[in-house]
Amino acid sequence: MDHNIPLKLLAIGYDPAIMQVVERLLNSHAGWEGVIALTGAEGLEKISTGNYDAILLCVGVSVADEGTFREAVNTHHSSTIVIRHYGGGSGLLENELRAALDHNK
């Protein structure tokens, strides 16, 4: 992975207040560019039109929604990593992302 290219991240979750915190945490890391989607439709639209290194599935995303998002990722960007994020603050978020990205090198 080229460290000069920002890591592009999409976080999908259905609680606007929590997702604002997730967006702030993603963008507080040097070299990370994070965007959020607050509905399933918005998430699918961003998956189909954007190019992300990883997609975080956050608060409110059901198992059925997760399947739909994973299918869309496989169709549009098979190299994108999909991670289920359960919360827990910036340290946990960073560790989840780094572990997933290191595992998929």
Coordinates of N, CA and C in Angstrom, one line a residue:
M1 N 0.8 -1.2 0.0 CA 0.0 0.0 0.0 C 0.9 1.2 0.0
D2 N 0.6 2.2 -0.9 CA 1.4 3.4 -1.0 C 0.9 4.3 0.2
H3 N 1.9 4.7 1.0 CA 1.5 5.5 2.2 C 1.3 7.0 1.8
N4 N 1.6 7.4 0.6 CA 1.3 8.7 0.2 C -0.1 8.9 -0.3
I5 N -0.8 7.8 -0.6 CA -2.2 7.8 -1.1 C -3.1 7.7 0.1
P6 N -4.0 8.6 0.3 CA -4.9 8.4 1.5 C -5.7 7.2 1.4
L7 N -6.0 6.6 2.6 CA -6.8 5.5 2.7 C -8.3 6.0 2.7
K8 N -9.0 5.5 1.7 CA -10.4 5.9 1.5 C -11.4 4.9 2.2
L9 N -12.2 5.5 3.0 CA -13.1 4.7 3.9 C -14.5 5.2 3.8
L10 N -15.4 4.2 3.8 CA -16.9 4.5 3.8 C -17.4 3.8 5.1
A11 N -18.1 4.5 5.9 CA -18.8 4.0 7.0 C -20.3 4.1 6.8
I12 N -21.0 3.0 7.0 CA -22.5 2.9 6.8 C -23.1 2.6 8.1
G13 N -24.0 3.5 8.5 CA -24.7 3.2 9.8 C -26.0 4.1 9.8
Y14 N -26.9 3.8 10.7 CA -28.2 4.4 10.6 C -28.5 5.3 11.7
D15 N -27.6 5.6 12.6 CA -27.8 6.6 13.7 C -27.0 7.8 13.4
P16 N -27.6 8.9 13.0 CA -26.9 10.1 12.6 C -25.9 10.6 13.6
A17 N -26.2 10.7 14.9 CA -25.3 11.2 15.9 C -24.1 10.3 16.0
I18 N -24.3 9.0 16.1 CA -23.1 8.1 16.2 C -22.3 8.2 14.9
M19 N -22.9 8.3 13.8 CA -22.1 8.3 12.5 C -21.3 9.6 12.4
Q20 N -21.8 10.7 12.9 CA -21.0 11.9 12.9 C -19.7 11.7 13.7
V21 N -19.8 11.0 14.8 CA -18.6 10.7 15.6 C -17.7 9.8 14.8
V22 N -18.2 8.8 14.1 CA -17.4 7.9 13.3 C -16.7 8.7 12.2
E23 N -17.4 9.6 11.6 CA -16.8 10.4 10.5 C -15.7 11.2 11.0
R24 N -15.9 11.8 12.2 CA -14.9 12.7 12.8 C -13.7 11.8 13.1
L25 N -13.9 10.6 13.7 CA -12.8 9.8 14.0 C -12.0 9.3 12.8
L26 N -12.7 9.0 11.7 CA -12.0 8.6 10.5 C -11.1 9.7 10.0
N27 N -11.7 10.9 10.0 CA -11.0 12.0 9.3 C -9.9 12.6 10.3
S28 N -9.9 12.2 11.5 CA -8.9 12.7 12.5 C -7.5 12.0 12.3
H29 N -7.5 10.9 11.5 CA -6.2 10.2 11.3 C -5.5 10.8 10.0
A30 N -4.3 11.1 10.2 CA -3.5 11.5 9.0 C -3.5 10.4 8.0
G31 N -3.8 10.7 6.7 CA -3.8 9.7 5.7 C -5.1 8.9 5.5
W32 N -6.1 9.3 6.2 CA -7.4 8.6 6.1 C -8.4 9.7 5.6
E33 N -9.3 9.2 4.6 CA -10.4 10.1 4.1 C -11.7 9.3 4.3
G34 N -12.5 9.7 5.2 CA -13.7 9.0 5.6 C -15.0 9.7 5.2
V35 N -15.9 9.0 4.7 CA -17.3 9.5 4.4 C -18.3 8.5 5.0
I36 N -19.5 9.1 5.3 CA -20.5 8.2 5.9 C -21.7 8.1 5.0
A37 N -22.5 7.1 5.2 CA -23.8 6.9 4.6 C -24.8 6.6 5.7
L38 N -25.9 7.3 5.7 CA -26.9 7.2 6.8 C -28.1 6.3 6.5
T39 N -28.2 5.8 5.2 CA -29.3 4.9 4.9 C -28.7 3.8 4.0
G40 N -29.4 2.7 3.8 CA -29.0 1.6 3.0 C -28.9 2.1 1.5
A41 N -29.8 2.9 1.1 CA -29.8 3.4 -0.3 C -28.6 4.3 -0.5
E42 N -28.3 5.1 0.4 CA -27.1 6.0 0.3 C -25.8 5.2 0.3
G43 N -25.8 4.1 1.1 CA -24.6 3.3 1.2 C -24.4 2.6 -0.2
L44 N -25.4 2.0 -0.7 CA -25.3 1.4 -2.0 C -24.9 2.3 -3.1
E45 N -25.4 3.5 -3.1 CA -25.0 4.5 -4.1 C -23.6 4.9 -4.0
K46 N -23.1 5.0 -2.8 CA -21.7 5.4 -2.6 C -20.8 4.2 -2.9
I47 N -21.2 3.0 -2.6 CA -20.4 1.8 -3.0 C -20.3 1.7 -4.5
S48 N -21.4 2.0 -5.3 CA -21.4 1.9 -6.7 C -20.7 3.0 -7.4
T49 N -20.5 4.1 -6.8 CA -19.9 5.3 -7.5 C -18.6 5.7 -6.9
G50 N -18.2 5.1 -5.7 CA -16.9 5.5 -5.1 C -16.0 4.3 -5.2
N51 N -14.8 4.6 -4.8 CA -13.7 3.6 -4.7 C -13.1 3.6 -3.3
Y52 N -13.3 2.6 -2.5 CA -12.9 2.6 -1.1 C -12.0 1.5 -0.8
D53 N -11.0 1.7 0.1 CA -10.1 0.7 0.6 C -10.9 -0.2 1.5
A54 N -11.8 0.4 2.3 CA -12.5 -0.4 3.3 C -13.9 0.2 3.5
I55 N -14.8 -0.6 3.9 CA -16.2 -0.2 4.2 C -16.5 -0.7 5.6
L56 N -16.9 0.2 6.5 CA -17.2 -0.2 7.9 C -18.8 -0.3 8.0
L57 N -19.3 -1.3 8.5 CA -20.7 -1.5 8.7 C -20.9 -1.2 10.2
C58 N -21.7 -0.2 10.5 CA -21.8 0.3 11.8 C -23.2 0.1 12.4
V59 N -23.6 1.0 13.3 CA -24.8 0.9 14.1 C -26.1 0.8 13.2
G60 N -26.9 -0.3 13.5 CA -28.1 -0.4 12.8 C -28.1 -1.3 11.5
V61 N -26.9 -1.6 11.0 CA -26.9 -2.4 9.8 C -27.2 -3.8 10.1
S62 N -28.3 -4.3 9.6 CA -28.7 -5.7 9.8 C -27.9 -6.7 9.1
V63 N -28.0 -8.0 9.4 CA -27.4 -9.0 8.7 C -27.8 -9.0 7.2
A64 N -29.1 -8.8 7.0 CA -29.6 -8.7 5.6 C -29.0 -7.6 4.8
D65 N -28.9 -6.4 5.5 CA -28.2 -5.2 4.9 C -26.8 -5.5 4.6
E66 N -26.1 -6.2 5.5 CA -24.7 -6.5 5.3 C -24.5 -7.4 4.1
G67 N -25.4 -8.4 3.9 CA -25.3 -9.2 2.7 C -25.5 -8.4 1.4
T68 N -26.4 -7.5 1.4 CA -26.6 -6.6 0.3 C -25.4 -5.7 0.0
F69 N -24.8 -5.2 1.0 CA -23.6 -4.3 0.8 C -22.4 -5.2 0.3
R70 N -22.3 -6.4 0.9 CA -21.2 -7.2 0.4 C -21.3 -7.6 -1.0
E71 N -22.6 -7.9 -1.4 CA -22.8 -8.2 -2.8 C -22.5 -7.1 -3.7
A72 N -22.9 -5.9 -3.3 CA -22.5 -4.7 -4.1 C -21.0 -4.5 -4.2
V73 N -20.3 -4.7 -3.1 CA -18.9 -4.5 -3.1 C -18.3 -5.6 -4.1
N74 N -18.7 -6.8 -4.0 CA -18.2 -7.8 -4.9 C -18.4 -7.5 -6.4
T75 N -19.6 -6.8 -6.7 CA -19.9 -6.4 -8.0 C -19.0 -5.3 -8.5
H76 N -18.8 -4.3 -7.6 CA -18.2 -3.0 -8.1 C -16.7 -3.0 -7.7
H77 N -16.3 -3.5 -6.6 CA -14.9 -3.3 -6.1 C -14.5 -4.5 -5.3
S78 N -14.2 -5.6 -5.9 CA -13.9 -6.8 -5.2 C -12.7 -6.7 -4.3
S79 N -11.9 -5.8 -4.4 CA -10.7 -5.7 -3.5 C -11.0 -4.9 -2.3
T80 N -12.2 -4.3 -2.2 CA -12.6 -3.5 -1.0 C -12.8 -4.4 0.2
I81 N -12.3 -4.1 1.3 CA -12.5 -4.9 2.5 C -13.8 -4.4 3.2
V82 N -14.6 -5.3 3.7 CA -15.8 -4.9 4.4 C -15.6 -5.4 5.9
I83 N -15.8 -4.5 6.8 CA -15.6 -4.8 8.2 C -16.8 -4.4 9.0
R84 N -17.2 -5.3 9.9 CA -18.3 -5.0 10.8 C -17.7 -4.3 12.0
H85 N -18.1 -3.0 12.2 CA -17.6 -2.2 13.3 C -18.6 -2.1 14.4
Y86 N -18.2 -2.4 15.6 CA -19.2 -2.5 16.8 C -19.0 -1.3 17.7
G87 N -18.2 -0.3 17.4 CA -18.0 0.8 18.3 C -16.9 0.6 19.2
G88 N -16.7 1.5 20.1 CA -15.7 1.4 21.1 C -14.6 2.4 21.1
G89 N -14.7 3.4 20.3 CA -13.8 4.5 20.3 C -12.7 4.4 19.2
S90 N -11.9 5.5 19.1 CA -11.0 5.6 18.0 C -9.9 4.6 18.1
G91 N -9.4 4.1 19.2 CA -8.4 3.1 19.3 C -8.8 1.8 18.7
L92 N -10.0 1.4 19.1 CA -10.6 0.1 18.6 C -10.8 0.2 17.1
L93 N -11.3 1.3 16.6 CA -11.6 1.5 15.2 C -10.3 1.4 14.4
E94 N -9.3 2.1 14.9 CA -8.0 2.1 14.2 C -7.4 0.7 14.2
N95 N -7.5 0.0 15.3 CA -7.0 -1.4 15.4 C -7.7 -2.3 14.5
E96 N -9.1 -2.2 14.4 CA -9.9 -3.0 13.5 C -9.4 -2.8 12.1
L97 N -9.3 -1.5 11.7 CA -8.9 -1.2 10.3 C -7.5 -1.7 10.0
R98 N -6.6 -1.5 10.8 CA -5.2 -1.9 10.6 C -5.1 -3.4 10.5
A99 N -5.8 -4.1 11.4 CA -5.7 -5.6 11.4 C -6.4 -6.1 10.1
A100 N -7.5 -5.6 9.6 CA -8.1 -6.0 8.4 C -7.3 -5.7 7.2
L101 N -6.7 -4.5 7.2 CA -5.9 -4.2 6.0 C -4.6 -5.0 6.0
D102 N -4.0 -5.2 7.1 CA -2.7 -6.0 7.1 C -3.0 -7.4 6.7
H103 N -4.2 -8.0 7.2 CA -4.6 -9.3 6.8 C -4.8 -9.5 5.3
N104 N -5.2 -8.5 4.6 CA -5.5 -8.6 3.2 C -4.5 -8.0 2.3
K105 N -3.2 -7.9 2.8 CA -2.1 -7.4 2.0 C -1.8 -8.4 0.9

